[in-house]
mmCIF file of C-alpha atoms in Angstrom:
data_model
loop_
_atom_site.group_PDB
_atom_site.id
_atom_site.type_symbol
_atom_site.label_atom_id
_atom_site.label_comp_id
_atom_site.label_asym_id
_atom_site.label_seq_id
_atom_site.Cartn_x
_atom_site.Cartn_y
_atom_site.Cartn_z
ATOM 1 C CA MET M 1 10.657 13.582 13.085
ATOM 2 C CA SER M 2 9.933 15.534 9.927
ATOM 3 C CA GLN M 3 7.133 18.080 9.857
ATOM 4 C CA THR M 4 5.967 16.732 6.518
ATOM 5 C CA PRO M 5 4.334 13.331 6.482
ATOM 6 C CA LYS M 6 5.594 12.567 2.952
ATOM 7 C CA LEU M 7 8.289 9.878 3.038
ATOM 8 C CA SER M 8 11.393 9.625 0.890
ATOM 9 C CA PHE M 9 12.814 6.596 -0.912
ATOM 10 C CA SER M 10 16.273 5.066 -1.025
ATOM 11 C CA ASN M 11 18.308 2.125 -2.279
ATOM 12 C CA GLN M 12 16.920 2.483 -5.775
ATOM 13 C CA GLU M 13 17.836 -0.489 -7.946
ATOM 14 C CA ILE M 14 16.903 -2.224 -11.148
ATOM 15 C CA SER M 15 15.843 -5.821 -10.589
ATOM 16 C CA GLY M 16 14.277 -8.562 -12.675
ATOM 17 C CA LYS M 17 13.586 -7.335 -16.200
ATOM 18 C CA ALA M 18 13.684 -3.518 -16.049
ATOM 19 C CA MET M 19 11.807 -3.315 -12.742
ATOM 20 C CA LEU M 20 12.664 -0.223 -10.683
ATOM 21 C CA VAL M 21 12.614 -0.911 -6.936
ATOM 22 C CA GLU M 22 12.784 1.807 -4.259
ATOM 23 C CA GLU M 23 12.632 1.307 -0.507
ATOM 24 C CA VAL M 24 10.316 3.497 1.548
ATOM 25 C CA ASP M 25 12.225 5.397 4.253
ATOM 26 C CA LEU M 26 9.915 4.561 7.141
ATOM 27 C CA PRO M 27 10.664 6.771 10.138
ATOM 28 C CA LEU M 28 12.453 5.915 13.361
ATOM 29 C CA ALA M 29 11.526 7.121 16.838
ATOM 30 C CA ASP M 30 14.220 6.905 19.515
ATOM 31 C CA GLY M 31 16.232 4.854 17.027
ATOM 32 C CA GLN M 32 13.527 2.230 16.660
ATOM 33 C CA PRO M 33 11.316 1.677 13.593
ATOM 34 C CA VAL M 34 7.841 3.067 14.152
ATOM 35 C CA ALA M 35 6.285 0.543 11.772
ATOM 36 C CA PRO M 36 6.077 -3.231 12.278
ATOM 37 C CA PHE M 37 6.859 -3.805 8.583
ATOM 38 C CA ASN M 38 9.144 -2.738 5.756
ATOM 39 C CA SER M 39 7.951 -1.275 2.505
ATOM 40 C CA LEU M 40 9.014 -0.567 -1.063
ATOM 41 C CA ARG M 41 7.499 0.449 -4.338
ATOM 42 C CA MET M 42 8.077 -1.232 -7.686
ATOM 43 C CA LEU M 43 7.611 0.109 -11.180
ATOM 44 C CA ILE M 44 7.447 -2.509 -13.923
ATOM 45 C CA PRO M 45 7.339 -1.189 -17.502
ATOM 46 C CA PRO M 46 5.433 -2.943 -20.275
ATOM 47 C CA GLY M 47 7.316 -6.133 -21.157
ATOM 48 C CA GLY M 48 9.096 -6.154 -17.803
ATOM 49 C CA CYS M 49 8.856 -8.572 -14.914
ATOM 50 C CA SER M 50 10.136 -9.111 -11.395
ATOM 51 C CA THR M 51 12.466 -11.940 -10.389
ATOM 52 C CA VAL M 52 10.900 -15.006 -8.779
ATOM 53 C CA ASP M 53 10.870 -14.033 -5.108
ATOM 54 C CA ILE M 54 10.625 -16.459 -2.183
ATOM 55 C CA HIS M 55 11.396 -15.739 1.490
ATOM 56 C CA ASP M 56 10.384 -16.415 5.076
ATOM 57 C CA SER M 57 8.763 -13.009 5.473
ATOM 58 C CA LYS M 58 5.086 -12.641 4.748
ATOM 59 C CA GLU M 59 4.216 -9.963 2.226
ATOM 60 C CA CYS M 60 1.321 -7.952 0.823
ATOM 61 C CA TRP M 61 1.227 -6.264 -2.559
ATOM 62 C CA PHE M 62 -1.043 -3.293 -3.252
ATOM 63 C CA ILE M 63 -1.591 -2.781 -6.973
ATOM 64 C CA ALA M 64 -1.663 0.927 -7.781
ATOM 65 C CA SER M 65 -1.782 0.975 -11.575
ATOM 66 C CA GLY M 66 -1.355 -1.162 -14.648
ATOM 67 C CA ASN M 67 -2.422 -4.661 -15.505
ATOM 68 C CA GLY M 68 -0.409 -7.847 -15.354
ATOM 69 C CA VAL M 69 -0.146 -11.455 -14.372
ATOM 70 C CA ILE M 70 1.177 -12.930 -11.151
ATOM 71 C CA ILE M 71 2.502 -16.456 -10.833
ATOM 72 C CA TYR M 72 2.075 -17.553 -7.210
ATOM 73 C CA ASN M 73 3.659 -20.592 -5.611
ATOM 74 C CA GLY M 74 4.768 -21.801 -9.040
ATOM 75 C CA GLU M 75 1.263 -22.865 -9.971
ATOM 76 C CA THR M 76 -1.444 -20.208 -9.544
ATOM 77 C CA ARG M 77 -1.675 -17.676 -12.359
ATOM 78 C CA LEU M 78 -3.882 -14.652 -11.818
ATOM 79 C CA ASP M 79 -4.621 -11.337 -13.452
ATOM 80 C CA ILE M 80 -4.113 -8.203 -11.427
ATOM 81 C CA LYS M 81 -5.571 -4.725 -11.781
ATOM 82 C CA PRO M 82 -5.462 -1.445 -9.842
ATOM 83 C CA GLY M 83 -6.996 -1.763 -6.367
ATOM 84 C CA ASP M 84 -6.067 -5.418 -5.924
ATOM 85 C CA VAL M 85 -4.359 -6.521 -2.702
ATOM 86 C CA LEU M 86 -2.428 -9.790 -2.493
ATOM 87 C CA PHE M 87 -1.063 -11.744 0.442
ATOM 88 C CA TYR M 88 1.947 -14.035 0.086
ATOM 89 C CA ASP M 89 2.478 -16.483 2.901
ATOM 90 C CA SER M 90 6.025 -17.491 3.933
ATOM 91 C CA ARG M 91 7.970 -19.477 1.348
ATOM 92 C CA ARG M 92 5.373 -18.944 -1.390
ATOM 93 C CA SER M 93 7.092 -17.785 -4.554
ATOM 94 C CA HIS M 94 5.673 -14.874 -6.490
ATOM 95 C CA GLN M 95 6.523 -13.084 -9.719
ATOM 96 C CA VAL M 96 4.737 -10.386 -11.693
ATOM 97 C CA PHE M 97 4.754 -9.872 -15.461
ATOM 98 C CA ASN M 98 3.637 -6.726 -17.211
ATOM 99 C CA HIS M 99 1.872 -7.873 -20.367
ATOM 100 C CA GLY M 100 -0.039 -4.593 -20.631
ATOM 101 C CA ASP M 101 0.791 -1.332 -22.335
ATOM 102 C CA GLU M 102 1.256 0.894 -19.278
ATOM 103 C CA ASP M 103 3.555 0.796 -16.243
ATOM 104 C CA ILE M 104 2.600 -1.337 -13.282
ATOM 105 C CA LEU M 105 3.093 0.520 -10.000
ATOM 106 C CA LEU M 106 2.739 -1.485 -6.823
ATOM 107 C CA PHE M 107 3.562 -1.129 -3.155
ATOM 108 C CA SER M 108 4.996 -3.996 -1.130
ATOM 109 C CA ILE M 109 4.789 -4.428 2.637
ATOM 110 C CA TRP M 110 6.605 -7.289 4.318
ATOM 111 C CA TRP M 111 7.080 -8.478 7.864
ATOM 112 C CA ARG M 112 8.400 -11.422 9.886
ATOM 113 C CA MET C 1 -5.968 -20.453 3.839
ATOM 114 C CA SER C 2 -7.116 -19.691 0.326
ATOM 115 C CA GLN C 3 -5.173 -20.995 -2.652
ATOM 116 C CA THR C 4 -5.370 -17.603 -4.330
ATOM 117 C CA PRO C 5 -3.341 -14.789 -2.831
ATOM 118 C CA LYS C 6 -5.864 -12.158 -3.938
ATOM 119 C CA LEU C 7 -7.722 -10.717 -0.947
ATOM 120 C CA SER C 8 -11.365 -9.684 -0.736
ATOM 121 C CA PHE C 9 -12.861 -6.528 0.767
ATOM 122 C CA SER C 10 -15.684 -5.956 3.213
ATOM 123 C CA ASN C 11 -17.507 -3.321 5.258
ATOM 124 C CA GLN C 12 -17.873 -1.052 2.267
ATOM 125 C CA GLU C 13 -19.101 2.377 3.269
ATOM 126 C CA ILE C 14 -19.388 5.926 2.047
ATOM 127 C CA SER C 15 -17.558 8.379 4.268
ATOM 128 C CA GLY C 16 -16.597 12.047 4.106
ATOM 129 C CA LYS C 17 -17.769 13.577 0.835
ATOM 130 C CA ALA C 18 -18.483 10.664 -1.518
ATOM 131 C CA MET C 19 -15.408 8.678 -0.450
ATOM 132 C CA LEU C 20 -15.807 4.900 -0.840
ATOM 133 C CA VAL C 21 -13.987 2.960 1.887
ATOM 134 C CA GLU C 22 -13.444 -0.815 1.826
ATOM 135 C CA GLU C 23 -11.560 -2.872 4.404
ATOM 136 C CA VAL C 24 -9.032 -5.414 3.207
ATOM 137 C CA ASP C 25 -9.849 -8.919 4.463
ATOM 138 C CA LEU C 26 -6.395 -9.789 5.761
ATOM 139 C CA PRO C 27 -6.148 -13.502 6.495
ATOM 140 C CA LEU C 28 -6.153 -15.309 9.816
ATOM 141 C CA ALA C 29 -4.025 -18.305 10.759
ATOM 142 C CA ASP C 30 -5.164 -20.386 13.730
ATOM 143 C CA GLY C 31 -7.678 -17.620 14.433
ATOM 144 C CA GLN C 32 -5.001 -14.950 14.725
ATOM 145 C CA PRO C 33 -4.293 -12.148 12.233
ATOM 146 C CA VAL C 34 -1.236 -12.912 10.136
ATOM 147 C CA ALA C 35 -0.459 -9.222 9.637
ATOM 148 C CA PRO C 36 0.631 -6.748 12.325
ATOM 149 C CA PHE C 37 -1.578 -4.051 10.791
ATOM 150 C CA ASN C 38 -5.030 -3.390 9.361
ATOM 151 C CA SER C 39 -5.679 -2.116 5.882
ATOM 152 C CA LEU C 40 -8.295 -0.493 3.686
ATOM 153 C CA ARG C 41 -8.581 1.176 0.347
ATOM 154 C CA MET C 42 -10.256 4.507 -0.356
ATOM 155 C CA LEU C 43 -11.628 5.889 -3.594
ATOM 156 C CA ILE C 44 -12.237 9.638 -3.651
ATOM 157 C CA PRO C 45 -13.952 11.024 -6.745
ATOM 158 C CA PRO C 46 -13.188 14.478 -8.147
ATOM 159 C CA GLY C 47 -14.660 17.052 -5.766
ATOM 160 C CA GLY C 48 -14.745 14.556 -2.909
ATOM 161 C CA CYS C 49 -12.818 14.488 0.348
ATOM 162 C CA SER C 50 -12.301 12.359 3.433
ATOM 163 C CA THR C 51 -13.400 13.361 6.918
ATOM 164 C CA VAL C 52 -10.770 14.827 9.229
ATOM 165 C CA ASP C 53 -9.309 11.706 10.819
ATOM 166 C CA ILE C 54 -7.368 11.605 14.101
ATOM 167 C CA HIS C 55 -6.566 8.551 16.227
ATOM 168 C CA ASP C 56 -3.981 6.870 18.435
ATOM 169 C CA SER C 57 -3.003 4.403 15.731
ATOM 170 C CA LYS C 58 -0.142 5.269 13.428
ATOM 171 C CA GLU C 59 -0.956 5.107 9.740
ATOM 172 C CA CYS C 60 0.613 5.076 6.290
ATOM 173 C CA TRP C 61 -1.080 6.060 3.072
ATOM 174 C CA PHE C 62 0.088 4.749 -0.286
ATOM 175 C CA ILE C 63 -1.163 6.899 -3.167
ATOM 176 C CA ALA C 64 -2.131 4.713 -6.119
ATOM 177 C CA SER C 65 -3.693 7.180 -8.524
ATOM 178 C CA GLY C 66 -5.049 10.684 -8.835
ATOM 179 C CA ASN C 67 -3.850 14.009 -7.542
ATOM 180 C CA GLY C 68 -4.996 15.885 -4.490
ATOM 181 C CA VAL C 69 -4.151 17.847 -1.414
ATOM 182 C CA ILE C 70 -3.626 16.592 2.126
ATOM 183 C CA ILE C 71 -4.028 18.728 5.215
ATOM 184 C CA TYR C 72 -1.870 17.229 7.958
ATOM 185 C CA ASN C 73 -1.995 18.124 11.627
ATOM 186 C CA GLY C 74 -4.275 21.048 10.799
ATOM 187 C CA GLU C 75 -1.412 23.078 9.370
ATOM 188 C CA THR C 76 0.678 21.329 6.727
ATOM 189 C CA ARG C 77 -0.805 21.359 3.240
ATOM 190 C CA LEU C 78 0.833 19.176 0.623
ATOM 191 C CA ASP C 79 0.168 17.953 -2.880
ATOM 192 C CA ILE C 80 0.056 14.225 -3.468
ATOM 193 C CA LYS C 81 0.565 12.184 -6.599
ATOM 194 C CA PRO C 82 0.717 8.479 -7.504
ATOM 195 C CA GLY C 83 3.658 6.716 -5.846
ATOM 196 C CA ASP C 84 3.699 8.939 -2.767
ATOM 197 C CA VAL C 85 3.811 7.342 0.688
ATOM 198 C CA LEU C 86 2.791 9.266 3.810
ATOM 199 C CA PHE C 87 3.221 8.528 7.494
ATOM 200 C CA TYR C 88 0.827 9.905 10.091
ATOM 201 C CA ASP C 89 2.034 9.754 13.668
ATOM 202 C CA SER C 90 -0.452 9.175 16.517
ATOM 203 C CA ARG C 91 -2.935 11.989 17.080
ATOM 204 C CA ARG C 92 -1.957 13.848 13.918
ATOM 205 C CA SER C 93 -5.068 14.779 11.964
ATOM 206 C CA HIS C 94 -5.193 14.157 8.236
ATOM 207 C CA GLN C 95 -7.680 14.805 5.466
ATOM 208 C CA VAL C 96 -7.461 14.447 1.700
ATOM 209 C CA PHE C 97 -9.222 16.534 -0.942
ATOM 210 C CA ASN C 98 -9.568 15.564 -4.565
ATOM 211 C CA HIS C 99 -9.191 18.787 -6.521
ATOM 212 C CA GLY C 100 -8.216 16.893 -9.690
ATOM 213 C CA ASP C 101 -10.280 15.460 -12.504
ATOM 214 C CA GLU C 102 -9.757 11.749 -11.871
ATOM 215 C CA ASP C 103 -10.424 9.415 -8.942
ATOM 216 C CA ILE C 104 -7.889 9.222 -6.141
ATOM 217 C CA LEU C 105 -7.219 5.620 -5.137
ATOM 218 C CA LEU C 106 -5.144 5.075 -2.024
ATOM 219 C CA PHE C 107 -4.323 2.276 0.369
ATOM 220 C CA SER C 108 -4.181 2.789 4.126
ATOM 221 C CA ILE C 109 -2.262 0.676 6.638
ATOM 222 C CA TRP C 110 -2.621 1.364 10.323
ATOM 223 C CA TRP C 111 -1.250 -0.187 13.490
ATOM 224 C CA ARG C 112 -0.972 0.413 17.245
#
């Protein structure tokens, strides 16, 4: 395992409307993941948004910077700000819109 | 379970040098935690630092804002910036210093 604790990112892609998604390269030990979750970071520029996402996995979002609006389960609309943490239960749709004037950076963690 | 996905925080405390720590209230389902990890957020003002932390649990830090320096395992010194993700293996000490001029906000996830 690396001597530095700083992790790299891979599988960079553009998704939704101009959202940059990068997976966190969580380490392996003896070929097995050390973490019981997967992780990625998302950067959503002003005017951008994610796709509507819905899946069996449960997920948490950690809002690092920016301000925006999340539509949850097709019905709940809520404002988000830096420091917020959100939990999405299985099969609950979620989408984020950046209506602000700075990038939204957020971290996602998901697990079965 | 709540209709809003936004989570609350509890057990707020000051730790290290002026670091504000708040635990994320991750939800329960049928009395059991839904997440295979625990989580908290830390706010370290300019000039502040965390205590030296060392434990059996493995941990990831997600840097939300600010700039600082981490001392890892008593030997590795590295600069951190927003978007960085760090992994601390079991029994590897870690401490963060805010040498910058804005707050460091970071999220911690830890698990056995």
